[in-house]
Amino acid sequence: MSRSGDGHVLVTGVGAMTPLGADAPSSWSAMLAGKSGVRFLEEEWAAALPVQVAAGLTVDPAALLPRAEARKLDRGEQIAVLSAREAWQDAGAPEVEPERLAVVIGTGTGGVLTTLAQDDAFEQAGARRLSPFTVPMLMPNGPAAWVSMDLGAKGGARTPVSACASGAEALALGQDLIRAGRADVVVAGGVEACLHPFTLAAFAQMKAVSTQGGEPEAVSRPFDAGRSGFVMGEGAGIMVLERADLARARGARAYGTLAGSAVNSSADHITASDADGQTAAIEGALRDAGLAPVDIGLVHAHATSTESGDLAEAEAIGRAVGTHPAVTATKSMTGHMLGASGTLGAMAALLALRDGRAPATRNLDTLDPRVDLDVVRGEARPGQWSAALANAFGFGGHNVSLVFTR
């Protein structure tokens, strides 16, 4: 057997912290139940913002770590470490040579909360008030670095920074590392923690987030004719990817196979969605998996609840796969977790294959007539699908598609 095995990559562990739950099982159960993690912002600073809702975590990650450890980690790093530990234990803590264990964790904004907080401290009290941990807390590669140290991974700690496609690109890179024989096990995923008046105001200025009033739970509504923008969320999704032959040899339980992936760039516009680039990514992932469009029974759509984004993706799915698959969009419940969203969407697709149930898209009261897709609504839909597609797209023209098989 070659150092890369048979080329197949299994998912043997999952971990998550989301607006729906403090771990992967509770988050998944909440998705199937159609619950929402979107809430009113209760901080004093929110009163001055046009945005009044967000999807924050259900628990404070700092409270789950020893104080000495938490104080030297940015919030995003805390979330990544906790989710990676969950995924690692879920995988059975594989015995692997440190040099054959790699970490790939993407993020869209890095330690922006630290950057903004420490800038405030500097402006108000001068240089001596800065934390000595500021630099390692704000580094975008911080989450991957801390996870690599926590797990003793010496096969590389990498950090894709591709906006909202970061987490999905991390999974694709992890798959590539195993296929190329450079790693046997890869802890891969995405993390984001940037709920702050500055970031919310910035997204509001570009008219990307919703400023809709009313009940918070009803604001995020992908594919709905009445959608008004996305809801910012935070959290992490982490998977343990493993060489299939080694996983089988140790008797590991697998959720499924990461069968194909494709990463491209639209090279068209810094923020606009591009159906051509997205179509190419989906088609590339299918080719990589050796599957035909008819094989895809389920799609987890990127679907952020913006008009232009939803329509571009609906066109791309229709062109590349067709209108037959069931389509689910869980950002209707979690909000948009930016760099973490691609991994969480992939996790939802994978668990739907395992359990034979796809979450319904919340708040889909009136399907946009321009969306010619079979979007799951109302209640979770049962089905015995053999393959699922998960999309993630990001500002900058980043397009990533992943294919999972049961």
PDB file of N, CA and C in Angstrom, residues 18-113:
ATOM      1  N   THR A  18     -21.812  26.301  17.699  1.00  0.00           N
ATOM      2  CA  THR A  18     -22.656  27.077  16.792  1.00  0.00           C
ATOM      3  C   THR A  18     -23.698  27.868  17.577  1.00  0.00           C
ATOM      4  N   PRO A  19     -24.430  28.732  16.907  1.00  0.00           N
ATOM      5  CA  PRO A  19     -25.542  29.422  17.569  1.00  0.00           C
ATOM      6  C   PRO A  19     -26.680  28.489  17.979  1.00  0.00           C
ATOM      7  N   LEU A  20     -26.593  27.223  17.586  1.00  0.00           N
ATOM      8  CA  LEU A  20     -27.633  26.254  17.925  1.00  0.00           C
ATOM      9  C   LEU A  20     -27.236  25.318  19.050  1.00  0.00           C
ATOM     10  N   GLY A  21     -25.942  25.239  19.352  1.00  0.00           N
ATOM     11  CA  GLY A  21     -25.510  24.300  20.374  1.00  0.00           C
ATOM     12  C   GLY A  21     -24.022  24.390  20.638  1.00  0.00           C
ATOM     13  N   ALA A  22     -23.602  23.845  21.777  1.00  0.00           N
ATOM     14  CA  ALA A  22     -22.202  23.912  22.184  1.00  0.00           C
ATOM     15  C   ALA A  22     -21.359  22.788  21.613  1.00  0.00           C
ATOM     16  N   ASP A  23     -21.993  21.876  20.877  1.00  0.00           N
ATOM     17  CA  ASP A  23     -21.250  20.776  20.265  1.00  0.00           C
ATOM     18  C   ASP A  23     -21.969  20.332  18.994  1.00  0.00           C
ATOM     19  N   ALA A  24     -21.375  19.366  18.303  1.00  0.00           N
ATOM     20  CA  ALA A  24     -21.953  18.924  17.032  1.00  0.00           C
ATOM     21  C   ALA A  24     -23.303  18.226  17.192  1.00  0.00           C
ATOM     22  N   PRO A  25     -23.454  17.284  18.125  1.00  0.00           N
ATOM     23  CA  PRO A  25     -24.754  16.600  18.245  1.00  0.00           C
ATOM     24  C   PRO A  25     -25.911  17.550  18.556  1.00  0.00           C
ATOM     25  N   SER A  26     -25.716  18.483  19.485  1.00  0.00           N
ATOM     26  CA  SER A  26     -26.811  19.392  19.830  1.00  0.00           C
ATOM     27  C   SER A  26     -27.114  20.350  18.679  1.00  0.00           C
ATOM     28  N   SER A  27     -26.087  20.759  17.937  1.00  0.00           N
ATOM     29  CA  SER A  27     -26.307  21.632  16.783  1.00  0.00           C
ATOM     30  C   SER A  27     -27.100  20.917  15.705  1.00  0.00           C
ATOM     31  N   TRP A  28     -26.745  19.658  15.446  1.00  0.00           N
ATOM     32  CA  TRP A  28     -27.435  18.878  14.425  1.00  0.00           C
ATOM     33  C   TRP A  28     -28.887  18.594  14.833  1.00  0.00           C
ATOM     34  N   SER A  29     -29.111  18.252  16.078  1.00  0.00           N
ATOM     35  CA  SER A  29     -30.481  18.005  16.548  1.00  0.00           C
ATOM     36  C   SER A  29     -31.338  19.253  16.392  1.00  0.00           C
ATOM     37  N   ALA A  30     -30.734  20.427  16.685  1.00  0.00           N
ATOM     38  CA  ALA A  30     -31.481  21.674  16.555  1.00  0.00           C
ATOM     39  C   ALA A  30     -31.803  21.980  15.103  1.00  0.00           C
ATOM     40  N   MET A  31     -30.894  21.651  14.202  1.00  0.00           N
ATOM     41  CA  MET A  31     -31.167  21.846  12.772  1.00  0.00           C
ATOM     42  C   MET A  31     -32.348  20.995  12.326  1.00  0.00           C
ATOM     43  N   LEU A  32     -32.345  19.739  12.718  1.00  0.00           N
ATOM     44  CA  LEU A  32     -33.436  18.848  12.318  1.00  0.00           C
ATOM     45  C   LEU A  32     -34.763  19.304  12.909  1.00  0.00           C
ATOM     46  N   ALA A  33     -34.709  19.947  14.085  1.00  0.00           N
ATOM     47  CA  ALA A  33     -35.927  20.435  14.733  1.00  0.00           C
ATOM     48  C   ALA A  33     -36.359  21.795  14.201  1.00  0.00           C
ATOM     49  N   GLY A  34     -35.539  22.402  13.337  1.00  0.00           N
ATOM     50  CA  GLY A  34     -35.898  23.686  12.751  1.00  0.00           C
ATOM     51  C   GLY A  34     -35.769  24.861  13.697  1.00  0.00           C
ATOM     52  N   LYS A  35     -34.892  24.754  14.690  1.00  0.00           N
ATOM     53  CA  LYS A  35     -34.726  25.833  15.657  1.00  0.00           C
ATOM     54  C   LYS A  35     -33.854  26.952  15.085  1.00  0.00           C
ATOM     55  N   SER A  36     -33.957  28.119  15.680  1.00  0.00           N
ATOM     56  CA  SER A  36     -33.165  29.270  15.239  1.00  0.00           C
ATOM     57  C   SER A  36     -32.217  29.725  16.341  1.00  0.00           C
ATOM     58  N   GLY A  37     -31.022  30.124  15.929  1.00  0.00           N
ATOM     59  CA  GLY A  37     -30.049  30.666  16.862  1.00  0.00           C
ATOM     60  C   GLY A  37     -29.916  32.173  16.750  1.00  0.00           C
ATOM     61  N   VAL A  38     -30.806  32.813  16.011  1.00  0.00           N
ATOM     62  CA  VAL A  38     -30.745  34.260  15.812  1.00  0.00           C
ATOM     63  C   VAL A  38     -31.475  34.959  16.959  1.00  0.00           C
ATOM     64  N   ARG A  39     -30.813  35.963  17.546  1.00  0.00           N
ATOM     65  CA  ARG A  39     -31.376  36.654  18.700  1.00  0.00           C
ATOM     66  C   ARG A  39     -31.135  38.158  18.597  1.00  0.00           C
ATOM     67  N   PHE A  40     -31.878  38.907  19.387  1.00  0.00           N
ATOM     68  CA  PHE A  40     -31.628  40.339  19.483  1.00  0.00           C
ATOM     69  C   PHE A  40     -30.261  40.589  20.114  1.00  0.00           C
ATOM     70  N   LEU A  41     -29.566  41.594  19.625  1.00  0.00           N
ATOM     71  CA  LEU A  41     -28.338  42.044  20.263  1.00  0.00           C
ATOM     72  C   LEU A  41     -28.715  42.815  21.526  1.00  0.00           C
ATOM     73  N   GLU A  42     -28.205  42.388  22.673  1.00  0.00           N
ATOM     74  CA  GLU A  42     -28.562  43.008  23.937  1.00  0.00           C
ATOM     75  C   GLU A  42     -27.496  43.957  24.468  1.00  0.00           C
ATOM     76  N   GLU A  43     -26.340  44.022  23.780  1.00  0.00           N
ATOM     77  CA  GLU A  43     -25.276  44.911  24.220  1.00  0.00           C
ATOM     78  C   GLU A  43     -25.685  46.380  24.039  1.00  0.00           C
ATOM     79  N   GLU A  44     -25.167  47.239  24.881  1.00  0.00           N
ATOM     80  CA  GLU A  44     -25.514  48.650  24.819  1.00  0.00           C
ATOM     81  C   GLU A  44     -25.139  49.275  23.486  1.00  0.00           C
ATOM     82  N   TRP A  45     -24.006  48.828  22.931  1.00  0.00           N
ATOM     83  CA  TRP A  45     -23.556  49.432  21.678  1.00  0.00           C
ATOM     84  C   TRP A  45     -24.484  49.150  20.505  1.00  0.00           C
ATOM     85  N   ALA A  46     -25.309  48.138  20.620  1.00  0.00           N
ATOM     86  CA  ALA A  46     -26.175  47.757  19.501  1.00  0.00           C
ATOM     87  C   ALA A  46     -27.236  48.807  19.203  1.00  0.00           C
ATOM     88  N   ALA A  47     -27.585  49.606  20.196  1.00  0.00           N
ATOM     89  CA  ALA A  47     -28.660  50.588  20.018  1.00  0.00           C
ATOM     90  C   ALA A  47     -28.349  51.586  18.914  1.00  0.00           C
ATOM     91  N   ALA A  48     -27.081  51.852  18.675  1.00  0.00           N
ATOM     92  CA  ALA A  48     -26.690  52.841  17.672  1.00  0.00           C
ATOM     93  C   ALA A  48     -26.523  52.249  16.274  1.00  0.00           C
ATOM     94  N   LEU A  49     -26.734  50.948  16.143  1.00  0.00           N
ATOM     95  CA  LEU A  49     -26.505  50.274  14.865  1.00  0.00           C
ATOM     96  C   LEU A  49     -27.808  50.056  14.099  1.00  0.00           C
ATOM     97  N   PRO A  50     -27.710  49.994  12.771  1.00  0.00           N
ATOM     98  CA  PRO A  50     -28.898  49.636  11.985  1.00  0.00           C
ATOM     99  C   PRO A  50     -29.216  48.141  12.078  1.00  0.00           C
ATOM    100  N   VAL A  51     -28.255  47.351  12.553  1.00  0.00           N
ATOM    101  CA  VAL A  51     -28.425  45.902  12.698  1.00  0.00           C
ATOM    102  C   VAL A  51     -28.752  45.597  14.152  1.00  0.00           C
ATOM    103  N   GLN A  52     -29.837  44.894  14.381  1.00  0.00           N
ATOM    104  CA  GLN A  52     -30.272  44.622  15.749  1.00  0.00           C
ATOM    105  C   GLN A  52     -30.275  43.145  16.117  1.00  0.00           C
ATOM    106  N   VAL A  53     -29.889  42.274  15.169  1.00  0.00           N
ATOM    107  CA  VAL A  53     -29.889  40.834  15.445  1.00  0.00           C
ATOM    108  C   VAL A  53     -28.571  40.212  15.011  1.00  0.00           C
ATOM    109  N   ALA A  54     -28.248  39.094  15.637  1.00  0.00           N
ATOM    110  CA  ALA A  54     -27.071  38.312  15.265  1.00  0.00           C
ATOM    111  C   ALA A  54     -27.269  36.902  15.810  1.00  0.00           C
ATOM    112  N   ALA A  55     -26.365  36.006  15.419  1.00  0.00           N
ATOM    113  CA  ALA A  55     -26.442  34.615  15.866  1.00  0.00           C
ATOM    114  C   ALA A  55     -25.175  34.282  16.633  1.00  0.00           C
ATOM    115  N   GLY A  56     -25.198  34.554  17.933  1.00  0.00           N
ATOM    116  CA  GLY A  56     -24.052  34.267  18.789  1.00  0.00           C
ATOM    117  C   GLY A  56     -24.102  32.856  19.338  1.00  0.00           C
ATOM    118  N   LEU A  57     -23.002  32.448  19.952  1.00  0.00           N
ATOM    119  CA  LEU A  57     -22.924  31.116  20.538  1.00  0.00           C
ATOM    120  C   LEU A  57     -23.869  30.974  21.722  1.00  0.00           C
ATOM    121  N   THR A  58     -24.212  29.740  22.025  1.00  0.00           N
ATOM    122  CA  THR A  58     -25.103  29.467  23.154  1.00  0.00           C
ATOM    123  C   THR A  58     -24.344  29.456  24.473  1.00  0.00           C
ATOM    124  N   VAL A  59     -23.012  29.311  24.420  1.00  0.00           N
ATOM    125  CA  VAL A  59     -22.175  29.316  25.625  1.00  0.00           C
ATOM    126  C   VAL A  59     -20.949  30.171  25.359  1.00  0.00           C
ATOM    127  N   ASP A  60     -20.344  30.670  26.423  1.00  0.00           N
ATOM    128  CA  ASP A  60     -19.106  31.424  26.307  1.00  0.00           C
ATOM    129  C   ASP A  60     -17.948  30.433  26.263  1.00  0.00           C
ATOM    130  N   PRO A  61     -17.184  30.372  25.180  1.00  0.00           N
ATOM    131  CA  PRO A  61     -16.091  29.393  25.099  1.00  0.00           C
ATOM    132  C   PRO A  61     -15.052  29.581  26.194  1.00  0.00           C
ATOM    133  N   ALA A  62     -14.853  30.817  26.637  1.00  0.00           N
ATOM    134  CA  ALA A  62     -13.866  31.068  27.687  1.00  0.00           C
ATOM    135  C   ALA A  62     -14.227  30.348  28.978  1.00  0.00           C
ATOM    136  N   ALA A  63     -15.526  30.166  29.212  1.00  0.00           N
ATOM    137  CA  ALA A  63     -15.977  29.503  30.432  1.00  0.00           C
ATOM    138  C   ALA A  63     -15.709  28.004  30.408  1.00  0.00           C
ATOM    139  N   LEU A  64     -15.401  27.462  29.239  1.00  0.00           N
ATOM    140  CA  LEU A  64     -15.157  26.032  29.105  1.00  0.00           C
ATOM    141  C   LEU A  64     -13.669  25.694  29.131  1.00  0.00           C
ATOM    142  N   LEU A  65     -12.837  26.708  29.299  1.00  0.00           N
ATOM    143  CA  LEU A  65     -11.387  26.522  29.328  1.00  0.00           C
ATOM    144  C   LEU A  65     -10.829  27.026  30.652  1.00  0.00           C
ATOM    145  N   PRO A  66      -9.689  26.472  31.092  1.00  0.00           N
ATOM    146  CA  PRO A  66      -9.036  27.043  32.271  1.00  0.00           C
ATOM    147  C   PRO A  66      -8.726  28.517  32.028  1.00  0.00           C
ATOM    148  N   ARG A  67      -8.844  29.329  33.067  1.00  0.00           N
ATOM    149  CA  ARG A  67      -8.684  30.773  32.910  1.00  0.00           C
ATOM    150  C   ARG A  67      -7.329  31.131  32.302  1.00  0.00           C
ATOM    151  N   ALA A  68      -6.284  30.462  32.737  1.00  0.00           N
ATOM    152  CA  ALA A  68      -4.947  30.780  32.229  1.00  0.00           C
ATOM    153  C   ALA A  68      -4.835  30.500  30.733  1.00  0.00           C
ATOM    154  N   GLU A  69      -5.545  29.482  30.264  1.00  0.00           N
ATOM    155  CA  GLU A  69      -5.529  29.157  28.838  1.00  0.00           C
ATOM    156  C   GLU A  69      -6.402  30.126  28.059  1.00  0.00           C
ATOM    157  N   ALA A  70      -7.584  30.422  28.581  1.00  0.00           N
ATOM    158  CA  ALA A  70      -8.530  31.272  27.861  1.00  0.00           C
ATOM    159  C   ALA A  70      -7.987  32.674  27.648  1.00  0.00           C
ATOM    160  N   ARG A  71      -7.264  33.225  28.633  1.00  0.00           N
ATOM    161  CA  ARG A  71      -6.849  34.621  28.558  1.00  0.00           C
ATOM    162  C   ARG A  71      -5.800  34.886  27.482  1.00  0.00           C
ATOM    163  N   LYS A  72      -5.124  33.840  27.010  1.00  0.00           N
ATOM    164  CA  LYS A  72      -4.119  34.051  25.962  1.00  0.00           C
ATOM    165  C   LYS A  72      -4.626  33.671  24.579  1.00  0.00           C
ATOM    166  N   LEU A  73      -5.916  33.341  24.488  1.00  0.00           N
ATOM    167  CA  LEU A  73      -6.507  32.959  23.207  1.00  0.00           C
ATOM    168  C   LEU A  73      -7.585  33.965  22.801  1.00  0.00           C
ATOM    169  N   ASP A  74      -7.593  34.353  21.549  1.00  0.00           N
ATOM    170  CA  ASP A  74      -8.703  35.108  20.981  1.00  0.00           C
ATOM    171  C   ASP A  74      -9.962  34.233  21.029  1.00  0.00           C
ATOM    172  N   ARG A  75     -11.121  34.844  21.000  1.00  0.00           N
ATOM    173  CA  ARG A  75     -12.370  34.082  21.052  1.00  0.00           C
ATOM    174  C   ARG A  75     -12.425  33.023  19.946  1.00  0.00           C
ATOM    175  N   GLY A  76     -12.003  33.387  18.741  1.00  0.00           N
ATOM    176  CA  GLY A  76     -11.996  32.416  17.661  1.00  0.00           C
ATOM    177  C   GLY A  76     -11.063  31.255  17.939  1.00  0.00           C
ATOM    178  N   GLU A  77      -9.922  31.525  18.546  1.00  0.00           N
ATOM    179  CA  GLU A  77      -8.992  30.455  18.896  1.00  0.00           C
ATOM    180  C   GLU A  77      -9.580  29.542  19.964  1.00  0.00           C
ATOM    181  N   GLN A  78     -10.266  30.129  20.925  1.00  0.00           N
ATOM    182  CA  GLN A  78     -10.933  29.320  21.950  1.00  0.00           C
ATOM    183  C   GLN A  78     -11.941  28.362  21.317  1.00  0.00           C
ATOM    184  N   ILE A  79     -12.747  28.892  20.414  1.00  0.00           N
ATOM    185  CA  ILE A  79     -13.780  28.084  19.757  1.00  0.00           C
ATOM    186  C   ILE A  79     -13.156  26.963  18.938  1.00  0.00           C
ATOM    187  N   ALA A  80     -12.076  27.288  18.216  1.00  0.00           N
ATOM    188  CA  ALA A  80     -11.420  26.286  17.370  1.00  0.00           C
ATOM    189  C   ALA A  80     -10.822  25.165  18.211  1.00  0.00           C
ATOM    190  N   VAL A  81     -10.153  25.506  19.301  1.00  0.00           N
ATOM    191  CA  VAL A  81      -9.538  24.494  20.155  1.00  0.00           C
ATOM    192  C   VAL A  81     -10.598  23.562  20.739  1.00  0.00           C
ATOM    193  N   LEU A  82     -11.689  24.131  21.231  1.00  0.00           N
ATOM    194  CA  LEU A  82     -12.751  23.308  21.819  1.00  0.00           C
ATOM    195  C   LEU A  82     -13.405  22.399  20.782  1.00  0.00           C
ATOM    196  N   SER A  83     -13.674  22.931  19.596  1.00  0.00           N
ATOM    197  CA  SER A  83     -14.315  22.121  18.546  1.00  0.00           C
ATOM    198  C   SER A  83     -13.377  21.045  18.032  1.00  0.00           C
ATOM    199  N   ALA A  84     -12.087  21.358  17.942  1.00  0.00           N
ATOM    200  CA  ALA A  84     -11.116  20.357  17.485  1.00  0.00           C
ATOM    201  C   ALA A  84     -10.978  19.235  18.507  1.00  0.00           C
ATOM    202  N   ARG A  85     -11.002  19.585  19.790  1.00  0.00           N
ATOM    203  CA  ARG A  85     -10.942  18.543  20.822  1.00  0.00           C
ATOM    204  C   ARG A  85     -12.155  17.625  20.727  1.00  0.00           C
ATOM    205  N   GLU A  86     -13.322  18.208  20.486  1.00  0.00           N
ATOM    206  CA  GLU A  86     -14.518  17.381  20.347  1.00  0.00           C
ATOM    207  C   GLU A  86     -14.393  16.437  19.156  1.00  0.00           C
ATOM    208  N   ALA A  87     -13.955  16.983  18.012  1.00  0.00           N
ATOM    209  CA  ALA A  87     -13.815  16.157  16.809  1.00  0.00           C
ATOM    210  C   ALA A  87     -12.790  15.052  17.014  1.00  0.00           C
ATOM    211  N   TRP A  88     -11.691  15.398  17.686  1.00  0.00           N
ATOM    212  CA  TRP A  88     -10.622  14.420  17.906  1.00  0.00           C
ATOM    213  C   TRP A  88     -11.109  13.262  18.772  1.00  0.00           C
ATOM    214  N   GLN A  89     -11.813  13.581  19.845  1.00  0.00           N
ATOM    215  CA  GLN A  89     -12.351  12.527  20.700  1.00  0.00           C
ATOM    216  C   GLN A  89     -13.431  11.732  19.977  1.00  0.00           C
ATOM    217  N   ASP A  90     -14.227  12.413  19.164  1.00  0.00           N
ATOM    218  CA  ASP A  90     -15.271  11.739  18.403  1.00  0.00           C
ATOM    219  C   ASP A  90     -14.674  10.733  17.431  1.00  0.00           C
ATOM    220  N   ALA A  91     -13.478  11.039  16.928  1.00  0.00           N
ATOM    221  CA  ALA A  91     -12.793  10.134  15.998  1.00  0.00           C
ATOM    222  C   ALA A  91     -12.094   8.994  16.713  1.00  0.00           C
ATOM    223  N   GLY A  92     -12.120   9.021  18.050  1.00  0.00           N
ATOM    224  CA  GLY A  92     -11.434   7.978  18.800  1.00  0.00           C
ATOM    225  C   GLY A  92      -9.985   8.264  19.061  1.00  0.00           C
ATOM    226  N   ALA A  93      -9.584   9.540  18.947  1.00  0.00           N
ATOM    227  CA  ALA A  93      -8.184   9.949  19.177  1.00  0.00           C
ATOM    228  C   ALA A  93      -7.217   9.026  18.448  1.00  0.00           C
ATOM    229  N   PRO A  94      -7.214   9.064  17.106  1.00  0.00           N
ATOM    230  CA  PRO A  94      -6.394   8.132  16.334  1.00  0.00           C
ATOM    231  C   PRO A  94      -4.913   8.169  16.729  1.00  0.00           C
ATOM    232  N   GLU A  95      -4.311   7.027  16.800  1.00  0.00           N
ATOM    233  CA  GLU A  95      -2.873   6.952  17.030  1.00  0.00           C
ATOM    234  C   GLU A  95      -2.171   7.155  15.690  1.00  0.00           C
ATOM    235  N   VAL A  96      -1.470   8.264  15.578  1.00  0.00           N
ATOM    236  CA  VAL A  96      -0.818   8.618  14.324  1.00  0.00           C
ATOM    237  C   VAL A  96       0.498   9.302  14.636  1.00  0.00           C
ATOM    238  N   GLU A  97       1.510   9.057  13.809  1.00  0.00           N
ATOM    239  CA  GLU A  97       2.786   9.729  14.003  1.00  0.00           C
ATOM    240  C   GLU A  97       2.577  11.238  13.920  1.00  0.00           C
ATOM    241  N   PRO A  98       3.176  11.997  14.809  1.00  0.00           N
ATOM    242  CA  PRO A  98       2.989  13.455  14.779  1.00  0.00           C
ATOM    243  C   PRO A  98       3.291  14.074  13.419  1.00  0.00           C
ATOM    244  N   GLU A  99       4.296  13.534  12.732  1.00  0.00           N
ATOM    245  CA  GLU A  99       4.671  14.074  11.427  1.00  0.00           C
ATOM    246  C   GLU A  99       3.663  13.736  10.337  1.00  0.00           C
ATOM    247  N   ARG A 100       2.737  12.813  10.650  1.00  0.00           N
ATOM    248  CA  ARG A 100       1.713  12.415   9.677  1.00  0.00           C
ATOM    249  C   ARG A 100       0.339  12.989  10.038  1.00  0.00           C
ATOM    250  N   LEU A 101       0.320  13.860  11.030  1.00  0.00           N
ATOM    251  CA  LEU A 101      -0.918  14.514  11.460  1.00  0.00           C
ATOM    252  C   LEU A 101      -0.823  15.998  11.134  1.00  0.00           C
ATOM    253  N   ALA A 102      -1.770  16.509  10.352  1.00  0.00           N
ATOM    254  CA  ALA A 102      -1.768  17.917   9.942  1.00  0.00           C
ATOM    255  C   ALA A 102      -3.045  18.601  10.413  1.00  0.00           C
ATOM    256  N   VAL A 103      -2.983  19.928  10.446  1.00  0.00           N
ATOM    257  CA  VAL A 103      -4.133  20.752  10.812  1.00  0.00           C
ATOM    258  C   VAL A 103      -4.344  21.801   9.728  1.00  0.00           C
ATOM    259  N   VAL A 104      -5.601  21.963   9.303  1.00  0.00           N
ATOM    260  CA  VAL A 104      -5.959  23.012   8.344  1.00  0.00           C
ATOM    261  C   VAL A 104      -7.238  23.674   8.845  1.00  0.00           C
ATOM    262  N   ILE A 105      -7.123  24.889   9.322  1.00  0.00           N
ATOM    263  CA  ILE A 105      -8.295  25.600   9.838  1.00  0.00           C
ATOM    264  C   ILE A 105      -8.351  26.986   9.208  1.00  0.00           C
ATOM    265  N   GLY A 106      -9.424  27.232   8.472  1.00  0.00           N
ATOM    266  CA  GLY A 106      -9.590  28.492   7.770  1.00  0.00           C
ATOM    267  C   GLY A 106     -10.381  29.499   8.586  1.00  0.00           C
ATOM    268  N   THR A 107     -10.247  30.765   8.229  1.00  0.00           N
ATOM    269  CA  THR A 107     -10.992  31.840   8.852  1.00  0.00           C
ATOM    270  C   THR A 107     -11.100  32.997   7.876  1.00  0.00           C
ATOM    271  N   GLY A 108     -12.166  33.753   8.009  1.00  0.00           N
ATOM    272  CA  GLY A 108     -12.327  34.901   7.122  1.00  0.00           C
ATOM    273  C   GLY A 108     -11.698  36.165   7.665  1.00  0.00           C
ATOM    274  N   THR A 109     -11.728  36.345   8.997  1.00  0.00           N
ATOM    275  CA  THR A 109     -11.267  37.608   9.586  1.00  0.00           C
ATOM    276  C   THR A 109     -10.162  37.455  10.607  1.00  0.00           C
ATOM    277  N   GLY A 110      -9.803  36.233  11.000  1.00  0.00           N
ATOM    278  CA  GLY A 110      -8.769  36.061  12.000  1.00  0.00           C
ATOM    279  C   GLY A 110      -9.203  36.623  13.344  1.00  0.00           C
ATOM    280  N   GLY A 111      -8.228  37.100  14.122  1.00  0.00           N
ATOM    281  CA  GLY A 111      -8.524  37.599  15.456  1.00  0.00           C
ATOM    282  C   GLY A 111      -8.944  39.046  15.470  1.00  0.00           C
ATOM    283  N   VAL A 112      -9.983  39.368  14.719  1.00  0.00           N
ATOM    284  CA  VAL A 112     -10.406  40.759  14.589  1.00  0.00           C
ATOM    285  C   VAL A 112     -10.928  41.319  15.908  1.00  0.00           C
ATOM    286  N   LEU A 113     -11.520  40.499  16.770  1.00  0.00           N
ATOM    287  CA  LEU A 113     -11.989  40.995  18.057  1.00  0.00           C
ATOM    288  C   LEU A 113     -10.817  41.465  18.912  1.00  0.00           C
TER     289      LEU A 113
END
